[in-house]
CSV table of C-alpha atoms in Angstrom, one decimal:
chain,number,residue,atom,x,y,z
A,1,MET,CA,155.0,115.0,73.3
A,2,GLN,CA,154.8,117.0,69.9
A,3,TYR,CA,151.6,118.6,70.1
A,4,PRO,CA,148.9,119.6,67.5
A,5,PRO,CA,149.5,122.8,65.5
A,6,THR,CA,147.2,125.7,66.7
A,7,LYS,CA,143.5,125.7,65.5
A,8,LEU,CA,144.0,130.2,65.5
A,9,PRO,CA,147.1,130.5,64.1
A,10,LYS,CA,146.5,134.2,63.7
A,11,VAL,CA,144.9,134.7,67.4
A,12,GLY,CA,146.7,135.9,70.2
A,13,THR,CA,146.0,137.8,73.8
A,14,THR,CA,143.1,140.2,73.4
A,15,ILE,CA,143.8,144.0,72.2
A,16,PHE,CA,141.5,144.3,75.8
A,17,THR,CA,143.1,142.3,77.8
A,18,GLU,CA,146.5,143.8,77.4
A,19,MET,CA,145.6,147.0,77.6
A,20,SER,CA,143.1,146.5,80.8
A,21,GLN,CA,146.7,145.1,82.6
A,22,LEU,CA,149.0,147.1,80.7
A,23,ALA,CA,146.6,149.9,82.6
A,24,ALA,CA,146.4,148.3,86.0
A,25,GLU,CA,150.7,147.9,85.8
A,26,HIS,CA,150.4,151.4,85.5
A,27,GLY,CA,148.2,153.6,87.6
A,28,ALA,CA,146.5,154.6,84.3
A,29,ILE,CA,142.6,155.3,84.1
A,30,ASN,CA,141.1,152.5,81.8
A,31,LEU,CA,139.5,153.6,79.4
A,32,SER,CA,140.2,150.9,76.7
A,33,GLN,CA,137.9,148.0,77.5
A,34,GLY,CA,134.4,148.9,77.1
A,35,PHE,CA,132.7,148.6,80.6
A,36,PRO,CA,131.6,151.0,83.3
A,37,ASP,CA,133.0,152.3,85.8
A,38,PHE,CA,129.5,152.6,88.1
A,39,ASP,CA,127.3,150.2,89.2
A,40,GLY,CA,124.1,148.5,87.4
A,41,PRO,CA,120.7,150.1,89.4
A,42,LEU,CA,120.6,149.3,93.2
A,43,ALA,CA,116.1,147.9,92.6
A,44,LEU,CA,117.9,145.3,89.9
A,45,LEU,CA,120.7,144.2,92.5
A,46,ASP,CA,118.7,143.8,95.1
A,47,ARG,CA,116.6,141.9,92.8
A,48,VAL,CA,118.9,139.3,92.1
A,49,THR,CA,120.0,139.1,96.3
A,50,TYR,CA,116.2,138.4,96.6
A,51,TYR,CA,116.0,136.0,94.6
A,52,LEU,CA,120.1,134.3,95.1
A,53,GLU,CA,118.1,134.3,98.9
A,54,ASN,CA,115.4,132.5,97.9
A,55,GLY,CA,116.4,129.1,96.4
A,56,PHE,CA,116.8,129.9,92.8
A,57,ASN,CA,120.4,129.1,92.3
A,58,GLN,CA,120.4,125.9,90.3
A,59,TYR,CA,119.8,125.4,86.7
A,60,ALA,CA,117.7,127.0,84.5
A,61,PRO,CA,116.0,125.4,81.5
A,62,MET,CA,118.4,125.9,79.1
A,63,ALA,CA,116.7,128.2,76.1
A,64,GLY,CA,116.4,130.6,79.4
A,65,VAL,CA,113.2,131.6,82.0
A,66,PRO,CA,110.1,131.7,80.4
A,67,ALA,CA,109.6,135.3,82.3
A,68,LEU,CA,113.5,136.7,80.9
A,69,ARG,CA,111.9,135.1,77.2
A,70,ASN,CA,108.5,137.0,77.7
A,71,ALA,CA,110.0,140.7,78.6
A,72,ILE,CA,112.5,140.5,75.6
A,73,ALA,CA,109.3,139.4,73.2
A,74,LEU,CA,107.4,141.9,74.8
A,75,LYS,CA,110.2,145.0,74.4
A,76,VAL,CA,110.6,143.6,70.8
A,77,GLU,CA,107.2,144.2,69.6
A,78,LYS,CA,107.2,147.6,71.8
A,79,LEU,CA,110.3,149.2,69.8
A,80,TYR,CA,110.5,147.7,66.6
A,81,GLY,CA,106.7,146.2,65.8
A,82,CYS,CA,108.2,142.5,65.2
A,83,THR,CA,106.0,139.9,67.0
A,84,VAL,CA,108.3,136.9,68.5
A,85,ASN,CA,107.2,133.6,69.4
A,86,PRO,CA,109.6,133.6,73.6
A,87,ASP,CA,109.3,129.9,73.2
A,88,THR,CA,110.7,129.4,69.7
A,89,ASP,CA,112.1,132.3,68.8
A,90,VAL,CA,114.7,134.0,71.9
A,91,THR,CA,117.2,132.4,73.6
A,92,VAL,CA,118.9,133.6,76.7
A,93,THR,CA,123.0,133.3,76.8
A,94,SER,CA,125.7,133.9,78.5
A,95,GLY,CA,126.7,137.1,76.5
A,96,ALA,CA,126.5,138.3,73.7
A,97,THR,CA,129.8,136.7,72.9
A,98,GLU,CA,128.6,133.2,73.4
A,99,ALA,CA,125.6,134.2,71.0
A,100,LEU,CA,127.6,135.5,68.1
A,101,PHE,CA,130.2,132.2,68.7
A,102,ALA,CA,126.5,129.6,68.4
A,103,ALA,CA,124.9,131.7,65.6
A,104,ILE,CA,128.2,131.3,63.5
A,105,GLY,CA,128.7,127.6,65.2
A,106,ALA,CA,125.1,126.9,63.9
A,107,VAL,CA,124.7,127.5,60.0
A,108,VAL,CA,128.7,128.2,58.8
A,109,CYS,CA,129.8,125.2,57.1
A,110,PRO,CA,133.2,124.5,55.7
A,111,GLY,CA,134.3,126.2,52.5
A,112,ASP,CA,131.0,129.3,53.6
A,113,GLU,CA,132.4,132.0,53.0
A,114,VAL,CA,131.1,135.5,55.8
A,115,ILE,CA,131.2,139.1,54.8
A,116,VAL,CA,132.6,140.9,58.0
A,117,PHE,CA,133.2,144.5,57.9
A,118,ASP,CA,136.3,146.5,59.3
A,119,PRO,CA,137.2,147.1,61.3
A,120,ALA,CA,135.0,144.0,63.5
A,121,TYR,CA,135.0,143.5,66.4
A,122,ASP,CA,137.7,140.2,67.2
A,123,SER,CA,135.7,137.5,67.7
A,124,TYR,CA,133.4,137.5,64.4
A,125,GLU,CA,136.0,135.4,63.1
A,126,PRO,CA,138.1,132.9,65.3
A,127,ALA,CA,134.2,131.5,65.3
A,128,ILE,CA,134.2,131.6,61.2
A,129,GLU,CA,137.4,129.7,61.1
A,130,LEU,CA,137.0,127.4,63.9
A,131,ASN,CA,133.6,126.2,62.0
A,132,GLY,CA,135.6,125.9,58.3
A,133,GLY,CA,134.6,129.1,56.7
A,134,ARG,CA,136.9,132.0,55.7
A,135,ALA,CA,136.1,135.8,56.2
A,136,VAL,CA,136.2,138.2,53.7
A,137,HIS,CA,136.9,142.1,54.8
A,138,LEU,CA,135.2,144.9,53.5
A,139,ALA,CA,136.6,148.1,54.9
A,140,LEU,CA,134.2,150.7,55.9
A,141,GLN,CA,134.5,153.6,54.8
A,142,ALA,CA,136.1,156.5,56.9
A,143,PRO,CA,135.5,159.8,57.7
A,144,GLY,CA,132.4,158.2,58.4
A,145,PHE,CA,133.0,154.6,58.9
A,146,ALA,CA,129.8,153.4,56.3
A,147,ILE,CA,129.4,150.3,54.6
A,148,ASP,CA,129.7,150.7,50.8
A,149,TRP,CA,127.4,148.9,49.2
A,150,LEU,CA,128.4,148.4,46.3
A,151,GLN,CA,131.0,146.5,47.1
A,152,VAL,CA,129.5,144.2,49.3
A,153,LYS,CA,127.4,143.2,45.9
A,154,ALA,CA,130.8,142.5,44.0
A,155,ALA,CA,131.9,140.3,46.9
A,156,ILE,CA,128.7,138.6,47.0
A,157,ASN,CA,129.2,135.2,44.9
A,158,SER,CA,127.5,131.4,45.4
A,159,ARG,CA,130.0,130.8,49.1
A,160,THR,CA,128.3,133.5,50.4
A,161,ARG,CA,127.0,132.1,53.8
A,162,MET,CA,126.2,135.0,55.8
A,163,ILE,CA,126.8,139.4,56.3
A,164,ILE,CA,128.1,140.3,59.8
A,165,LEU,CA,126.3,144.2,60.3
A,166,ASN,CA,127.2,145.8,63.7
A,167,SER,CA,124.7,148.5,64.6
A,168,PRO,CA,125.8,150.1,66.6
A,169,HIS,CA,129.2,149.1,65.8
A,170,ASN,CA,132.1,149.4,67.4
A,171,PRO,CA,135.0,150.8,67.7
A,172,THR,CA,133.7,153.4,65.6
A,173,GLY,CA,130.6,154.0,66.9
A,174,SER,CA,128.4,155.1,63.7
A,175,VAL,CA,125.3,153.4,63.1
A,176,LEU,CA,123.5,151.8,60.6
A,177,SER,CA,120.5,154.2,58.5
A,178,SER,CA,117.1,153.0,57.5
A,179,ALA,CA,118.9,153.7,54.2
A,180,ASP,CA,121.4,151.2,54.8
A,181,LEU,CA,118.4,148.8,55.8
A,182,ASP,CA,117.2,149.1,51.9
A,183,GLN,CA,120.5,148.3,50.1
A,184,LEU,CA,120.5,145.0,52.5
A,185,GLU,CA,117.6,144.3,51.7
A,186,ALA,CA,117.9,144.5,47.7
A,187,LEU,CA,121.5,142.8,48.2
A,188,VAL,CA,120.4,139.5,50.0
A,189,LYS,CA,116.7,139.5,48.0
A,190,ASP,CA,115.7,136.1,46.3
A,191,SER,CA,119.0,134.3,48.2
A,192,GLY,CA,119.9,132.1,51.0
A,193,ILE,CA,122.2,134.5,52.7
A,194,LEU,CA,121.5,134.9,56.3
A,195,LEU,CA,122.6,137.6,58.7
A,196,LEU,CA,123.9,138.1,61.9
A,197,SER,CA,123.4,141.7,64.1
A,198,ASP,CA,125.4,142.9,66.7
A,199,GLU,CA,123.1,145.5,68.1
A,200,VAL,CA,124.5,145.1,71.7
A,201,TYR,CA,124.3,148.8,72.2
A,202,GLU,CA,121.2,149.1,70.6
A,203,HIS,CA,120.5,151.2,73.5
A,204,ILE,CA,122.7,153.9,72.5
A,205,CYS,CA,121.9,156.0,69.9
A,206,PHE,CA,121.8,159.1,69.8
A,207,ASN,CA,120.3,160.9,66.8
A,208,GLY,CA,117.2,158.6,66.1
A,209,PRO,CA,115.7,155.1,67.2
A,210,HIS,CA,118.5,152.6,66.5
A,211,GLN,CA,117.4,150.8,63.0
A,212,SER,CA,117.2,147.4,63.9
A,213,LEU,CA,117.2,144.1,61.5
A,214,LEU,CA,114.0,143.5,62.5
A,215,ARG,CA,112.5,146.8,61.7
A,216,ARG,CA,111.7,144.8,58.4
A,217,PRO,CA,110.4,141.7,58.3
A,218,ALA,CA,112.3,140.5,55.1
A,219,LEU,CA,115.1,141.2,57.4
A,220,ALA,CA,114.5,139.6,60.3
A,221,GLU,CA,113.1,136.5,58.8
A,222,ARG,CA,117.1,135.4,57.7
A,223,ALA,CA,118.4,136.6,60.6
A,224,PHE,CA,120.5,136.3,63.8
A,225,ILE,CA,120.1,139.7,66.3
A,226,VAL,CA,121.9,139.8,68.6
A,227,SER,CA,122.1,142.0,72.0
A,228,SER,CA,123.5,142.4,75.4
A,229,PHE,CA,121.9,143.0,78.9
A,230,GLY,CA,125.5,143.9,80.0
A,231,LYS,CA,125.8,146.5,77.9
A,232,THR,CA,122.3,148.1,78.6
A,233,TYR,CA,122.1,147.8,82.9
A,234,HIS,CA,126.0,148.4,83.5
A,235,THR,CA,126.9,145.3,84.3
A,236,THR,CA,129.4,143.4,81.5
A,237,GLY,CA,130.6,141.3,84.5
A,238,TRP,CA,127.0,138.9,84.7
A,239,LYS,CA,127.6,138.1,80.9
A,240,VAL,CA,123.6,137.8,80.1
A,241,GLY,CA,122.8,138.4,76.3
A,242,TYR,CA,120.5,137.0,74.0
A,243,CYS,CA,120.0,135.8,70.2
A,244,VAL,CA,116.2,136.9,68.6
A,245,ALA,CA,115.7,134.3,65.2
A,246,PRO,CA,113.0,133.1,63.6
A,247,ALA,CA,112.2,129.2,64.6
A,248,ALA,CA,114.7,127.0,62.7
A,249,LEU,CA,117.1,129.3,62.8
A,250,THR,CA,117.0,129.2,66.7
A,251,THR,CA,116.6,125.5,66.4
A,252,GLU,CA,120.0,125.8,65.4
A,253,PHE,CA,121.4,127.8,67.4
A,254,ARG,CA,120.2,125.9,70.1
A,255,LYS,CA,121.7,122.9,69.1
A,256,LEU,CA,125.1,124.6,70.1
A,257,HIS,CA,124.1,126.4,73.6
A,258,GLN,CA,123.3,123.4,74.8
A,259,TYR,CA,126.5,122.4,74.2
A,260,LEU,CA,129.2,125.4,74.8
A,261,THR,CA,127.0,127.0,78.0
A,262,PHE,CA,123.7,124.5,78.1
A,263,CYS,CA,122.1,127.4,80.0
A,264,THR,CA,123.0,131.3,81.7
A,265,VAL,CA,123.2,132.0,85.7
A,266,HIS,CA,119.4,131.6,86.9
A,267,PRO,CA,118.7,134.5,89.6
A,268,ILE,CA,120.3,137.0,87.4
A,269,GLN,CA,118.1,135.8,84.3
A,270,LEU,CA,114.5,137.1,87.2
A,271,ALA,CA,115.8,140.1,88.1
A,272,LEU,CA,116.4,140.8,85.0
A,273,ALA,CA,113.1,140.3,83.8
A,274,ASP,CA,111.5,141.7,87.2
A,275,PHE,CA,114.0,144.5,86.0
A,276,ILE,CA,111.8,145.0,82.1
A,277,ASN,CA,108.8,145.0,83.3
A,278,ASP,CA,109.0,147.4,86.7
A,279,PHE,CA,111.1,150.2,85.0
A,280,PRO,CA,111.1,149.9,80.9
A,281,GLU,CA,112.5,153.8,81.4
A,282,HIS,CA,115.7,152.4,82.3
A,283,TYR,CA,117.0,151.8,78.5
A,284,LEU,CA,114.6,153.8,76.9
A,285,GLU,CA,116.2,157.3,78.8
A,286,LEU,CA,120.4,155.5,78.1
A,287,PRO,CA,121.0,157.4,75.0
A,288,ASP,CA,120.2,160.1,76.7
A,289,PHE,CA,122.5,159.1,79.9
A,290,TYR,CA,125.3,158.1,77.6
A,291,GLN,CA,125.2,161.4,75.5
A,292,GLN,CA,125.5,163.6,78.2
A,293,LYS,CA,128.9,161.8,79.0
A,294,ARG,CA,130.1,161.6,75.5
A,295,ASP,CA,129.1,165.2,75.3
A,296,LEU,CA,130.8,166.1,78.2
A,297,PHE,CA,134.3,163.6,77.6
A,298,CYS,CA,134.1,165.7,73.2
A,299,GLN,CA,133.7,169.1,75.3
A,300,LEU,CA,136.5,168.3,78.1
A,301,MET,CA,138.8,167.4,74.6
A,302,GLN,CA,137.9,170.1,72.7
A,303,SER,CA,141.3,172.0,74.6
A,304,GLY,CA,143.3,169.3,73.5
A,305,ARG,CA,145.0,168.9,70.4
A,306,PHE,CA,142.8,165.0,69.6
A,307,ARG,CA,140.5,165.1,66.8
A,308,PHE,CA,137.8,164.2,66.8
A,309,THR,CA,133.9,164.0,65.0
A,310,PRO,CA,131.7,163.4,68.0
A,311,ALA,CA,130.0,159.6,68.3
A,312,ASN,CA,127.0,157.9,66.5
A,313,GLY,CA,126.5,155.5,68.5
A,314,THR,CA,127.7,153.2,71.5
A,315,TYR,CA,129.8,154.3,74.4
A,316,PHE,CA,132.8,155.0,73.0
A,317,GLN,CA,134.7,158.0,71.0
A,318,LEU,CA,137.8,157.5,68.0
A,319,MET,CA,140.3,160.2,68.3
A,320,ASP,CA,142.7,161.0,65.8
A,321,TYR,CA,145.9,161.8,67.0
A,322,SER,CA,148.1,162.7,64.1
A,323,ASP,CA,148.8,166.5,65.9
A,324,ILE,CA,150.8,164.7,68.0
A,325,GLN,CA,152.4,161.9,67.4
A,326,PRO,CA,152.2,161.8,63.8
A,327,ASP,CA,155.1,159.0,62.9
A,328,MET,CA,153.8,156.3,65.4
A,329,ASP,CA,151.3,153.5,64.9
A,330,ASP,CA,148.5,153.1,66.9
A,331,LEU,CA,149.3,150.2,68.7
A,332,THR,CA,152.9,152.2,70.2
A,333,PHE,CA,150.7,155.4,70.6
A,334,ALA,CA,148.1,153.5,72.7
A,335,ARG,CA,150.8,151.6,74.9
A,336,TRP,CA,153.0,155.4,75.1
A,337,LEU,CA,148.9,156.6,76.0
A,338,THR,CA,149.4,154.1,79.0
A,339,THR,CA,152.9,154.2,80.5
A,340,GLU,CA,153.6,157.9,80.0
A,341,ILE,CA,150.6,159.8,80.2
A,342,GLY,CA,148.4,157.4,82.1
A,343,VAL,CA,145.8,157.0,80.4
A,344,ALA,CA,144.8,153.9,78.6
A,345,ALA,CA,142.8,153.7,75.0
A,346,ILE,CA,142.2,151.0,72.3
A,347,PRO,CA,144.7,150.9,69.3
A,348,ILE,CA,142.0,151.1,66.1
A,349,SER,CA,144.7,148.8,63.5
A,350,VAL,CA,144.0,145.5,65.1
A,351,PHE,CA,140.4,145.5,64.8
A,352,TYR,CA,141.6,145.6,60.4
A,353,GLU,CA,142.9,142.9,58.3
A,354,SER,CA,144.9,145.4,56.3
A,355,PRO,CA,145.1,148.1,58.3
A,356,PRO,CA,144.8,151.7,56.6
A,357,GLU,CA,147.1,154.2,57.2
A,358,GLN,CA,144.9,156.1,59.8
A,359,ARG,CA,145.9,157.1,63.6
A,360,LEU,CA,142.9,156.5,65.1
A,361,VAL,CA,142.4,155.1,68.8
A,362,ARG,CA,138.8,154.6,70.9
A,363,PHE,CA,138.4,155.4,73.9
A,364,CYS,CA,135.8,154.3,76.5
A,365,PHE,CA,133.3,156.6,77.9
A,366,ALA,CA,131.2,154.5,80.0
A,367,LYS,CA,132.4,156.1,83.1
A,368,SER,CA,131.6,158.6,86.6
A,369,ASP,CA,132.3,162.4,85.5
A,370,GLU,CA,134.8,162.4,87.7
A,371,THR,CA,137.0,159.7,85.5
A,372,LEU,CA,136.2,162.0,82.4
A,373,ARG,CA,137.2,164.5,84.0
A,374,GLU,CA,140.9,163.0,85.0
A,375,ALA,CA,140.9,161.5,82.2
A,376,ALA,CA,141.0,164.3,79.7
A,377,GLU,CA,142.9,166.5,81.7
A,378,LYS,CA,145.9,164.1,81.3
A,379,LEU,CA,145.2,163.3,78.2
A,380,CYS,CA,144.5,167.0,77.3
A,381,ARG,CA,148.3,168.3,78.5
A,382,ILE,CA,150.1,165.8,75.3
């Protein structure tokens, strides 16, 4: 039988799967894929058990359980001063990745262009292409990985349907500033350009409050804002996220959501609603929690040969290996690091359309102190 050609010719197995599998095969410490090696809060786990054992194991409402949507709306108002309607503006999704796909699929049509910033998280472009759009890649400006707004202005044309933002940024750890939002607001004013803001690390900012697009009414009115409970509550395996968008955009978003997953796991939604309301200090204390881990990892790495600037957000740290293997590309280096040194990392070039000449890999520091110490000891021996 002759099968039809692939719809995603540039896509293979993700780098996250590849490096985690390689780490498992060689018994390496896995600082590649972005998940903690510690569990979520016990009180949250207990609430999941309660709802599992008390009959909440059938379909949840398509848009999400009302208690969780209400909790999200209250949190958004408290943190960002933005009032959203939990019934018409908030949708609970099966992970942030589903929300990103649904947002792109809801509005991107054949021939549309979507601006993305490299190094870009790898789920954006496949969703754009599957919906007939074209990703326009603009490189963030090293070493701080800032957006060149003049470059963005030059890239905008009549086909530009959407701009995708990601802050705090995976994989670089950079964050958008209030001045960046000023530039963005000026660029899209009086246009029909929509925004998709990937804010899954919103509670992991180290140098001031997170600059969510929800802080700016002129941006929020044209934006899908996506976040993740997995990143906030150390439970990435639950795959629960959400999207906040104006009612008109949410209507289109839910048309896709209901046919992608229909709804998200019921008992976990109820448990999250309880925990958000009862323990708001958890997400308020998260920046300090992860800054301590970042600082420990960076302190431990100072005796080694990697060069780095501490990340401004996320739980990822870029490291420059130019003084170690300057002639080795980052994918080869990451594999060598895993198989020979015993620590897995993510190469950065895979997130670029046209990778620049740089020698960077990404480490995840969402790990126990013991794991970070063991990994740093291996890395500093190089």
